[in-house]
mmCIF file of C-alpha atoms in Angstrom:
data_model
loop_
_atom_site.group_PDB
_atom_site.id
_atom_site.type_symbol
_atom_site.label_atom_id
_atom_site.label_comp_id
_atom_site.label_asym_id
_atom_site.label_seq_id
_atom_site.Cartn_x
_atom_site.Cartn_y
_atom_site.Cartn_z
ATOM 1 C CA MET U 1 -97.919 -296.379 81.377
ATOM 2 C CA ALA U 2 -95.424 -293.602 80.365
ATOM 3 C CA LEU U 3 -96.729 -291.003 78.000
ATOM 4 C CA THR U 4 -94.923 -290.170 74.825
ATOM 5 C CA VAL U 5 -94.161 -286.584 73.896
ATOM 6 C CA HIS U 6 -96.961 -286.907 71.357
ATOM 7 C CA ASP U 7 -99.411 -287.993 74.048
ATOM 8 C CA VAL U 8 -98.490 -285.081 76.241
ATOM 9 C CA ASP U 9 -98.776 -282.737 73.321
ATOM 10 C CA ARG U 10 -102.298 -284.092 72.591
ATOM 11 C CA PHE U 11 -103.314 -283.286 76.193
ATOM 12 C CA GLU U 12 -101.722 -279.793 76.129
ATOM 13 C CA ALA U 13 -103.657 -278.977 72.975
ATOM 14 C CA SER U 14 -106.788 -279.352 75.003
ATOM 15 C CA ARG U 15 -105.628 -277.697 78.245
ATOM 16 C CA SER U 16 -106.941 -274.216 77.631
ATOM 17 C CA ARG U 17 -110.347 -275.466 76.600
ATOM 18 C CA LEU U 18 -110.456 -277.847 79.613
ATOM 19 C CA GLU U 19 -109.558 -275.055 82.024
ATOM 20 C CA ALA U 20 -112.330 -272.804 80.552
ATOM 21 C CA ILE U 21 -114.875 -275.542 80.963
ATOM 22 C CA ALA U 22 -113.798 -276.292 84.506
ATOM 23 C CA TYR U 23 -113.819 -272.609 85.571
ATOM 24 C CA ARG U 24 -117.415 -272.197 84.287
ATOM 25 C CA LEU U 25 -118.466 -275.361 86.085
ATOM 26 C CA LEU U 26 -116.717 -274.620 89.359
ATOM 27 C CA GLY U 27 -116.533 -270.765 89.539
ATOM 28 C CA SER U 28 -112.978 -271.129 90.859
ATOM 29 C CA ALA U 29 -109.776 -270.736 88.882
ATOM 30 C CA SER U 30 -107.669 -272.649 91.380
ATOM 31 C CA GLU U 31 -110.157 -275.543 91.558
ATOM 32 C CA ALA U 32 -110.357 -275.499 87.745
ATOM 33 C CA GLU U 33 -106.540 -275.887 87.547
ATOM 34 C CA ASP U 34 -106.677 -278.782 90.005
ATOM 35 C CA ALA U 35 -109.423 -280.505 88.015
ATOM 36 C CA VAL U 36 -107.408 -280.161 84.844
ATOM 37 C CA GLN U 37 -104.325 -281.557 86.558
ATOM 38 C CA GLU U 38 -106.309 -284.514 87.772
ATOM 39 C CA THR U 39 -107.596 -285.096 84.290
ATOM 40 C CA PHE U 40 -103.997 -285.208 83.081
ATOM 41 C CA LEU U 41 -103.201 -287.874 85.716
ATOM 42 C CA ARG U 42 -106.157 -289.886 84.462
ATOM 43 C CA TRP U 43 -104.839 -289.434 80.903
ATOM 44 C CA GLN U 44 -101.358 -290.505 82.076
ATOM 45 C CA ALA U 45 -102.845 -293.753 83.599
ATOM 46 C CA ALA U 46 -104.968 -294.602 80.620
ATOM 47 C CA ASP U 47 -104.245 -296.705 77.578
ATOM 48 C CA VAL U 48 -104.260 -293.640 75.404
ATOM 49 C CA ASP U 49 -103.590 -295.601 72.227
ATOM 50 C CA ARG U 50 -107.112 -296.952 72.515
ATOM 51 C CA VAL U 51 -108.616 -293.456 72.913
ATOM 52 C CA GLU U 52 -110.130 -292.688 69.488
ATOM 53 C CA VAL U 53 -111.091 -289.077 70.162
ATOM 54 C CA PRO U 54 -108.879 -287.549 72.835
ATOM 55 C CA GLU U 55 -110.937 -284.295 73.144
ATOM 56 C CA ALA U 56 -114.127 -286.251 73.893
ATOM 57 C CA TRP U 57 -112.400 -288.532 76.375
ATOM 58 C CA LEU U 58 -110.697 -285.633 78.237
ATOM 59 C CA THR U 59 -113.955 -283.566 78.342
ATOM 60 C CA LYS U 60 -115.877 -286.536 79.803
ATOM 61 C CA VAL U 61 -113.274 -287.207 82.456
ATOM 62 C CA LEU U 62 -112.943 -283.434 83.369
ATOM 63 C CA THR U 63 -116.744 -282.936 83.475
ATOM 64 C CA ASN U 64 -117.348 -285.839 85.773
ATOM 65 C CA LEU U 65 -114.532 -284.729 88.006
ATOM 66 C CA CYS U 66 -116.110 -281.213 88.246
ATOM 67 C CA LEU U 67 -119.597 -282.830 88.924
ATOM 68 C CA ASN U 68 -118.108 -284.636 91.882
ATOM 69 C CA GLN U 69 -116.477 -281.404 93.001
ATOM 70 C CA LEU U 70 -119.750 -279.509 92.721
ATOM 71 C CA THR U 71 -121.530 -282.021 94.869
ATOM 72 C CA SER U 72 -119.040 -281.726 97.617
ATOM 73 C CA ALA U 73 -118.809 -277.938 97.188
ATOM 74 C CA ARG U 74 -122.474 -277.602 98.015
ATOM 75 C CA ALA U 75 -121.845 -279.102 101.431
ATOM 76 C CA ARG U 76 -118.756 -276.883 101.929
ATOM 77 C CA ARG U 77 -120.577 -273.717 100.967
ATOM 78 C CA GLU U 78 -123.242 -274.328 103.588
ATOM 79 C CA THR U 79 -120.566 -273.633 106.134
ATOM 80 C CA TYR U 80 -118.948 -270.784 104.124
ATOM 81 C CA VAL U 81 -118.528 -267.574 106.089
ATOM 82 C CA GLY U 82 -120.813 -264.952 104.521
ATOM 83 C CA GLN U 83 -121.764 -264.690 100.871
ATOM 84 C CA TRP U 84 -120.075 -266.956 98.350
ATOM 85 C CA LEU U 85 -119.002 -265.327 94.995
ATOM 86 C CA PRO U 86 -116.994 -266.805 92.105
ATOM 87 C CA GLU U 87 -113.298 -266.091 91.675
ATOM 88 C CA PRO U 88 -113.048 -263.151 89.243
ATOM 89 C CA LEU U 89 -110.993 -263.372 86.012
ATOM 90 C CA LEU U 90 -109.595 -260.055 84.723
ATOM 91 C CA ALA U 91 -109.609 -259.000 81.074
ATOM 92 C CA GLY U 92 -107.460 -261.151 78.795
ATOM 93 C CA ASP U 93 -107.210 -264.139 81.100
ATOM 94 C CA PRO U 94 -107.092 -267.242 78.900
ATOM 95 C CA MET U 95 -109.295 -269.181 81.290
ATOM 96 C CA LEU U 96 -112.222 -266.913 80.116
ATOM 97 C CA GLY U 97 -112.278 -269.182 77.031
ATOM 98 C CA PRO U 98 -114.181 -268.485 73.829
ATOM 99 C CA ALA U 99 -115.999 -265.173 73.429
ATOM 100 C CA ASP U 100 -117.216 -265.293 69.852
ATOM 101 C CA THR U 101 -120.912 -265.415 70.514
ATOM 102 C CA ALA U 102 -123.227 -263.585 72.954
ATOM 103 C CA GLU U 103 -123.921 -266.958 74.644
ATOM 104 C CA GLN U 104 -120.288 -267.638 75.181
ATOM 105 C CA ARG U 105 -119.664 -264.213 76.621
ATOM 106 C CA GLU U 106 -122.666 -264.438 78.877
ATOM 107 C CA SER U 107 -121.741 -267.914 80.177
ATOM 108 C CA VAL U 108 -118.623 -266.580 81.832
ATOM 109 C CA SER U 109 -120.018 -263.258 83.101
ATOM 110 C CA TYR U 110 -119.773 -262.799 86.848
ATOM 111 C CA ALA U 111 -123.568 -262.329 86.977
ATOM 112 C CA VAL U 112 -124.286 -265.599 85.267
ATOM 113 C CA LEU U 113 -121.619 -267.522 87.228
ATOM 114 C CA ALA U 114 -123.327 -266.376 90.402
ATOM 115 C CA LEU U 115 -126.687 -267.562 89.000
ATOM 116 C CA LEU U 116 -125.374 -270.879 88.008
ATOM 117 C CA GLU U 117 -124.924 -271.660 91.701
ATOM 118 C CA ARG U 118 -128.712 -272.085 91.765
ATOM 119 C CA LEU U 119 -128.560 -274.907 89.313
ATOM 120 C CA SER U 120 -128.104 -278.641 89.969
ATOM 121 C CA PRO U 121 -124.642 -279.976 88.863
ATOM 122 C CA ASN U 122 -126.172 -281.647 85.804
ATOM 123 C CA GLU U 123 -128.001 -278.429 84.838
ATOM 124 C CA ARG U 124 -124.829 -276.469 85.153
ATOM 125 C CA ALA U 125 -122.863 -279.019 83.112
ATOM 126 C CA VAL U 126 -125.399 -279.069 80.325
ATOM 127 C CA TYR U 127 -125.684 -275.285 80.217
ATOM 128 C CA VAL U 128 -121.950 -274.774 80.048
ATOM 129 C CA LEU U 129 -121.245 -277.425 77.491
ATOM 130 C CA ARG U 130 -124.016 -276.349 75.178
ATOM 131 C CA GLU U 131 -124.014 -272.533 75.640
ATOM 132 C CA ALA U 132 -120.363 -271.862 76.062
ATOM 133 C CA PHE U 133 -118.772 -274.629 73.941
ATOM 134 C CA ASP U 134 -121.502 -275.514 71.481
ATOM 135 C CA TYR U 135 -121.374 -279.281 72.251
ATOM 136 C CA PRO U 136 -124.320 -281.086 70.491
ATOM 137 C CA HIS U 137 -126.734 -282.750 72.819
ATOM 138 C CA ARG U 138 -125.572 -286.171 71.496
ATOM 139 C CA GLU U 139 -122.121 -285.565 72.918
ATOM 140 C CA ILE U 140 -123.419 -283.999 76.110
ATOM 141 C CA ALA U 141 -125.629 -287.012 76.655
ATOM 142 C CA ALA U 142 -122.616 -289.325 76.206
ATOM 143 C CA ILE U 143 -120.584 -287.274 78.655
ATOM 144 C CA LEU U 144 -123.198 -287.176 81.372
ATOM 145 C CA GLY U 145 -124.763 -290.671 80.794
ATOM 146 C CA LEU U 146 -128.120 -289.177 79.670
ATOM 147 C CA THR U 147 -130.380 -289.423 76.725
ATOM 148 C CA GLU U 148 -130.409 -286.630 74.183
ATOM 149 C CA ALA U 149 -133.976 -285.770 75.130
ATOM 150 C CA ALA U 150 -133.029 -285.479 78.774
ATOM 151 C CA SER U 151 -130.068 -283.257 77.852
ATOM 152 C CA GLN U 152 -132.431 -280.915 75.872
ATOM 153 C CA GLN U 153 -134.897 -280.807 78.783
ATOM 154 C CA ILE U 154 -132.149 -279.989 81.256
ATOM 155 C CA LEU U 155 -130.875 -277.160 79.037
ATOM 156 C CA HIS U 156 -134.365 -275.698 78.751
ATOM 157 C CA ARG U 157 -134.725 -275.693 82.553
ATOM 158 C CA ALA U 158 -131.258 -274.241 83.088
ATOM 159 C CA LYS U 159 -131.712 -271.447 80.548
ATOM 160 C CA LYS U 160 -135.020 -270.566 82.133
ATOM 161 C CA HIS U 161 -133.484 -270.276 85.589
ATOM 162 C CA VAL U 162 -130.651 -268.059 84.271
ATOM 163 C CA ALA U 163 -133.029 -265.900 82.188
ATOM 164 C CA GLU U 164 -135.239 -265.285 85.271
ATOM 165 C CA GLY U 165 -132.227 -264.071 87.181
ATOM 166 C CA ARG U 166 -130.985 -261.304 84.884
ATOM 167 C CA ALA U 167 -131.658 -259.225 81.822
ATOM 168 C CA ARG U 168 -128.780 -259.654 79.372
ATOM 169 C CA THR U 169 -127.124 -256.424 78.223
ATOM 170 C CA GLU U 170 -123.921 -256.268 76.300
ATOM 171 C CA ILE U 171 -121.773 -253.227 76.295
ATOM 172 C CA ASP U 172 -118.483 -252.420 74.688
ATOM 173 C CA GLU U 173 -115.270 -251.451 76.413
ATOM 174 C CA ALA U 174 -115.728 -247.712 75.893
ATOM 175 C CA ALA U 175 -119.238 -247.813 77.352
ATOM 176 C CA ALA U 176 -117.965 -249.857 80.306
ATOM 177 C CA ARG U 177 -115.379 -247.161 81.008
ATOM 178 C CA ARG U 178 -117.978 -244.400 80.936
ATOM 179 C CA ILE U 179 -120.170 -246.245 83.332
ATOM 180 C CA ILE U 180 -117.304 -246.780 85.768
ATOM 181 C CA ASP U 181 -116.272 -243.130 85.458
ATOM 182 C CA GLU U 182 -119.821 -242.039 86.271
ATOM 183 C CA PHE U 183 -120.074 -244.482 89.103
ATOM 184 C CA LEU U 184 -116.783 -243.471 90.818
ATOM 185 C CA ALA U 185 -117.687 -239.826 90.479
ATOM 186 C CA ALA U 186 -120.964 -240.455 92.156
ATOM 187 C CA ALA U 187 -119.452 -242.800 94.837
ATOM 188 C CA THR U 188 -116.848 -240.150 95.859
ATOM 189 C CA SER U 189 -119.179 -237.196 95.731
ATOM 190 C CA GLY U 190 -120.024 -237.757 99.406
ATOM 191 C CA ARG U 191 -123.753 -237.709 98.453
ATOM 192 C CA THR U 192 -126.250 -240.485 98.097
ATOM 193 C CA GLU U 193 -128.479 -238.913 95.360
ATOM 194 C CA PRO U 194 -125.979 -239.194 92.429
ATOM 195 C CA LEU U 195 -125.583 -242.918 93.215
ATOM 196 C CA VAL U 196 -129.253 -243.582 93.483
ATOM 197 C CA ARG U 197 -129.764 -242.103 90.023
ATOM 198 C CA LEU U 198 -127.375 -244.680 88.547
ATOM 199 C CA LEU U 199 -128.986 -247.673 90.172
ATOM 200 C CA THR U 200 -132.099 -249.759 89.433
ATOM 201 C CA GLN U 201 -134.656 -249.691 92.165
ATOM 202 C CA ASP U 202 -134.014 -253.313 93.125
ATOM 203 C CA ALA U 203 -130.196 -252.992 93.003
ATOM 204 C CA VAL U 204 -128.121 -255.283 95.269
ATOM 205 C CA ALA U 205 -124.574 -255.179 96.648
ATOM 206 C CA ILE U 206 -122.911 -258.405 97.652
ATOM 207 C CA GLY U 207 -119.426 -258.939 99.151
ATOM 208 C CA ASP U 208 -117.413 -262.088 99.615
ATOM 209 C CA GLY U 209 -114.753 -261.864 102.356
ATOM 210 C CA GLY U 210 -114.603 -265.564 103.021
ATOM 211 C CA GLY U 211 -114.136 -264.887 106.677
ATOM 212 C CA LYS U 212 -110.735 -263.402 105.902
ATOM 213 C CA VAL U 213 -111.822 -259.838 105.198
ATOM 214 C CA PRO U 214 -114.834 -258.136 106.787
ATOM 215 C CA ALA U 215 -117.861 -258.312 104.494
ATOM 216 C CA ARG U 216 -121.545 -258.061 105.254
ATOM 217 C CA ALA U 217 -123.161 -261.520 105.659
ATOM 218 C CA ARG U 218 -126.362 -260.393 103.840
ATOM 219 C CA ALA U 219 -126.661 -258.403 100.679
ATOM 220 C CA PHE U 220 -127.703 -254.717 100.668
ATOM 221 C CA GLU U 221 -130.941 -254.520 98.774
ATOM 222 C CA GLY U 222 -132.739 -251.585 97.103
ATOM 223 C CA ALA U 223 -131.231 -248.466 95.501
ATOM 224 C CA LEU U 224 -131.095 -246.300 98.690
ATOM 225 C CA ALA U 225 -129.494 -249.035 100.820
ATOM 226 C CA VAL U 226 -126.881 -249.846 98.177
ATOM 227 C CA ALA U 227 -126.143 -246.141 97.547
ATOM 228 C CA THR U 228 -125.701 -245.492 101.198
ATOM 229 C CA PHE U 229 -123.302 -248.505 101.478
ATOM 230 C CA LEU U 230 -121.284 -247.406 98.443
ATOM 231 C CA ARG U 231 -121.028 -243.852 99.682
ATOM 232 C CA GLY U 232 -119.561 -245.098 102.970
ATOM 233 C CA LEU U 233 -117.295 -247.566 101.157
ATOM 234 C CA PHE U 234 -115.549 -244.819 99.185
ATOM 235 C CA LYS U 235 -115.398 -242.350 102.035
ATOM 236 C CA PRO U 236 -111.763 -242.054 103.222
ATOM 237 C CA SER U 237 -111.007 -243.125 106.836
ATOM 238 C CA LYS U 238 -108.086 -244.154 108.895
ATOM 239 C CA ALA U 239 -109.935 -247.331 110.040
ATOM 240 C CA LYS U 240 -110.066 -248.556 106.459
ATOM 241 C CA ARG U 241 -106.506 -247.747 105.773
ATOM 242 C CA ASP U 242 -105.510 -249.570 108.904
ATOM 243 C CA LEU U 243 -107.599 -252.555 107.878
ATOM 244 C CA VAL U 244 -106.092 -253.038 104.428
ATOM 245 C CA GLY U 245 -102.547 -251.750 105.328
ATOM 246 C CA GLY U 246 -102.609 -248.588 103.307
ATOM 247 C CA SER U 247 -104.600 -246.615 100.776
ATOM 248 C CA PRO U 248 -105.287 -248.604 97.577
ATOM 249 C CA GLU U 249 -105.364 -247.249 94.077
ATOM 250 C CA VAL U 250 -108.489 -247.890 91.997
ATOM 251 C CA TYR U 251 -108.607 -248.726 88.331
ATOM 252 C CA ALA U 252 -111.293 -249.383 85.767
ATOM 253 C CA THR U 253 -111.168 -252.691 83.818
ATOM 254 C CA THR U 254 -113.382 -255.568 82.997
ATOM 255 C CA ALA U 255 -113.738 -258.878 84.927
ATOM 256 C CA ASN U 256 -115.484 -261.832 83.346
ATOM 257 C CA GLY U 257 -116.540 -259.498 80.488
ATOM 258 C CA GLU U 258 -118.367 -256.985 82.737
ATOM 259 C CA PRO U 259 -117.300 -253.483 83.890
ATOM 260 C CA ALA U 260 -115.264 -253.796 87.078
ATOM 261 C CA VAL U 261 -113.388 -251.633 89.628
ATOM 262 C CA VAL U 262 -110.157 -253.100 90.863
ATOM 263 C CA ALA U 263 -108.482 -251.969 94.080
ATOM 264 C CA VAL U 264 -104.709 -252.465 94.145
ATOM 265 C CA LEU U 265 -102.307 -252.012 97.069
ATOM 266 C CA ASP U 266 -98.538 -252.353 96.507
ATOM 267 C CA GLY U 267 -99.093 -254.401 93.361
ATOM 268 C CA ARG U 268 -101.552 -256.765 95.069
ATOM 269 C CA VAL U 269 -105.203 -256.872 94.005
ATOM 270 C CA ILE U 270 -107.229 -256.609 97.190
ATOM 271 C CA GLY U 271 -110.713 -256.220 95.687
ATOM 272 C CA VAL U 272 -112.592 -256.665 92.415
ATOM 273 C CA MET U 273 -116.017 -255.127 92.195
ATOM 274 C CA CYS U 274 -118.083 -256.355 89.142
ATOM 275 C CA LEU U 275 -120.932 -254.162 87.970
ATOM 276 C CA GLU U 276 -123.978 -255.761 86.377
ATOM 277 C CA ILE U 277 -125.513 -253.348 83.847
ATOM 278 C CA THR U 278 -129.045 -253.386 82.627
ATOM 279 C CA PRO U 279 -131.010 -250.854 80.404
ATOM 280 C CA GLU U 280 -132.495 -249.412 83.594
ATOM 281 C CA GLY U 281 -129.150 -248.833 85.282
ATOM 282 C CA ILE U 282 -126.614 -250.699 87.515
ATOM 283 C CA ALA U 283 -128.469 -253.720 88.962
ATOM 284 C CA ALA U 284 -125.708 -255.329 91.076
ATOM 285 C CA PHE U 285 -122.321 -254.892 92.629
ATOM 286 C CA ARG U 286 -120.520 -258.111 93.345
ATOM 287 C CA ASN U 287 -117.381 -257.359 95.408
ATOM 288 C CA GLN U 288 -114.745 -260.101 95.697
ATOM 289 C CA VAL U 289 -112.330 -259.291 98.627
ATOM 290 C CA ASN U 290 -111.487 -262.786 99.827
ATOM 291 C CA PRO U 291 -107.677 -262.884 99.344
ATOM 292 C CA ASP U 292 -107.827 -266.570 98.526
ATOM 293 C CA LYS U 293 -109.729 -265.750 95.415
ATOM 294 C CA LEU U 294 -107.511 -262.931 94.213
ATOM 295 C CA ASP U 295 -104.164 -264.581 93.668
ATOM 296 C CA ARG U 296 -104.773 -265.172 89.964
ATOM 297 C CA ALA U 297 -106.064 -261.670 89.496
ATOM 298 C CA THR U 298 -102.922 -260.337 91.184
ATOM 299 C CA ARG U 299 -100.682 -262.354 88.807
ATOM 300 C CA ARG U 300 -102.730 -261.215 85.789
ATOM 301 C CA TRP U 301 -102.585 -257.584 86.967
ATOM 302 C CA ALA U 302 -98.796 -257.713 87.368
ATOM 303 C CA ALA U 303 -98.321 -258.953 83.798
ATOM 304 C CA ALA U 304 -100.178 -255.987 82.127
ATOM 305 C CA ASP U 305 -100.003 -252.247 81.956
ATOM 306 C CA HIS U 306 -103.064 -250.478 83.276
ATOM 307 C CA GLY U 307 -102.092 -246.816 83.078
ATOM 308 C CA ALA U 308 -102.851 -244.359 85.777
ATOM 309 C CA PRO U 309 -105.341 -245.107 88.490
ATOM 310 C CA LEU U 310 -108.751 -243.384 88.499
ATOM 311 C CA LEU U 311 -108.328 -242.835 92.226
ATOM 312 C CA ASP U 312 -104.931 -242.553 93.843
ATOM 313 C CA ALA U 313 -106.324 -242.908 97.378
ATOM 314 C CA ALA U 314 -109.553 -244.944 97.538
ATOM 315 C CA PHE U 315 -109.657 -244.913 101.348
#
């Protein structure tokens, strides 16, 4: 059945929200876009005149597509080369979705997206729909085919898992910039001690190269191990320049609402390092260097002015 212009407009009015939901569920911008496009195809094939509440219908279709994707993704990630991390979204990306409440901002943080990988697909869906988009349990139950009581219980479990994984700390843009300035000064000092002082004792550093870019298969754990790794990462060497094809520039920004360091080479984003901040110090560095997960970041970077780099020659 051919859609009218009005029918297409009704879908487009929901596109941004659908993409934001799908990204939180899948941790991948490209997969989120695919899920939204498939939802449009389902909308195109439906008798839309019989759909009383398009937003509810589209959300249900999208969520169930994402649940199917999550189930198959678990099998794929068992064979993924090295650590798996979400695809980062740079500041201002519309796929980040609503950010009016602390819960909404936290739900899209890089740290929480990584933690959501521990949840079952249903737990992840309930958490996202309730915490990020404020859906009532009655609607979540209808979307997932659950009872309201079951939805409430699932949310309780999901929030407990997420809370156990991190201590929430919100910081403003100015504070984020100061933290990154301090971090880069310590990382380029050539000494380990300044870095150790910035880290929590149980700090971790994780890299996702996806088998395309060298990245350690296991995380570095503990302040000293992480500091030693970071000192080496920011130490200039010909081998690193040869590996990436030059010497990248380094900028400070935010990704998924958290302080981030972005490495850019010839206009292409080649790395996004997200810093997880706690009252005790920097608790985690999550470094996305898989080029398959940086295309959107590169497009977003090219569309904005970022000023002068903090480092002109990172390597």
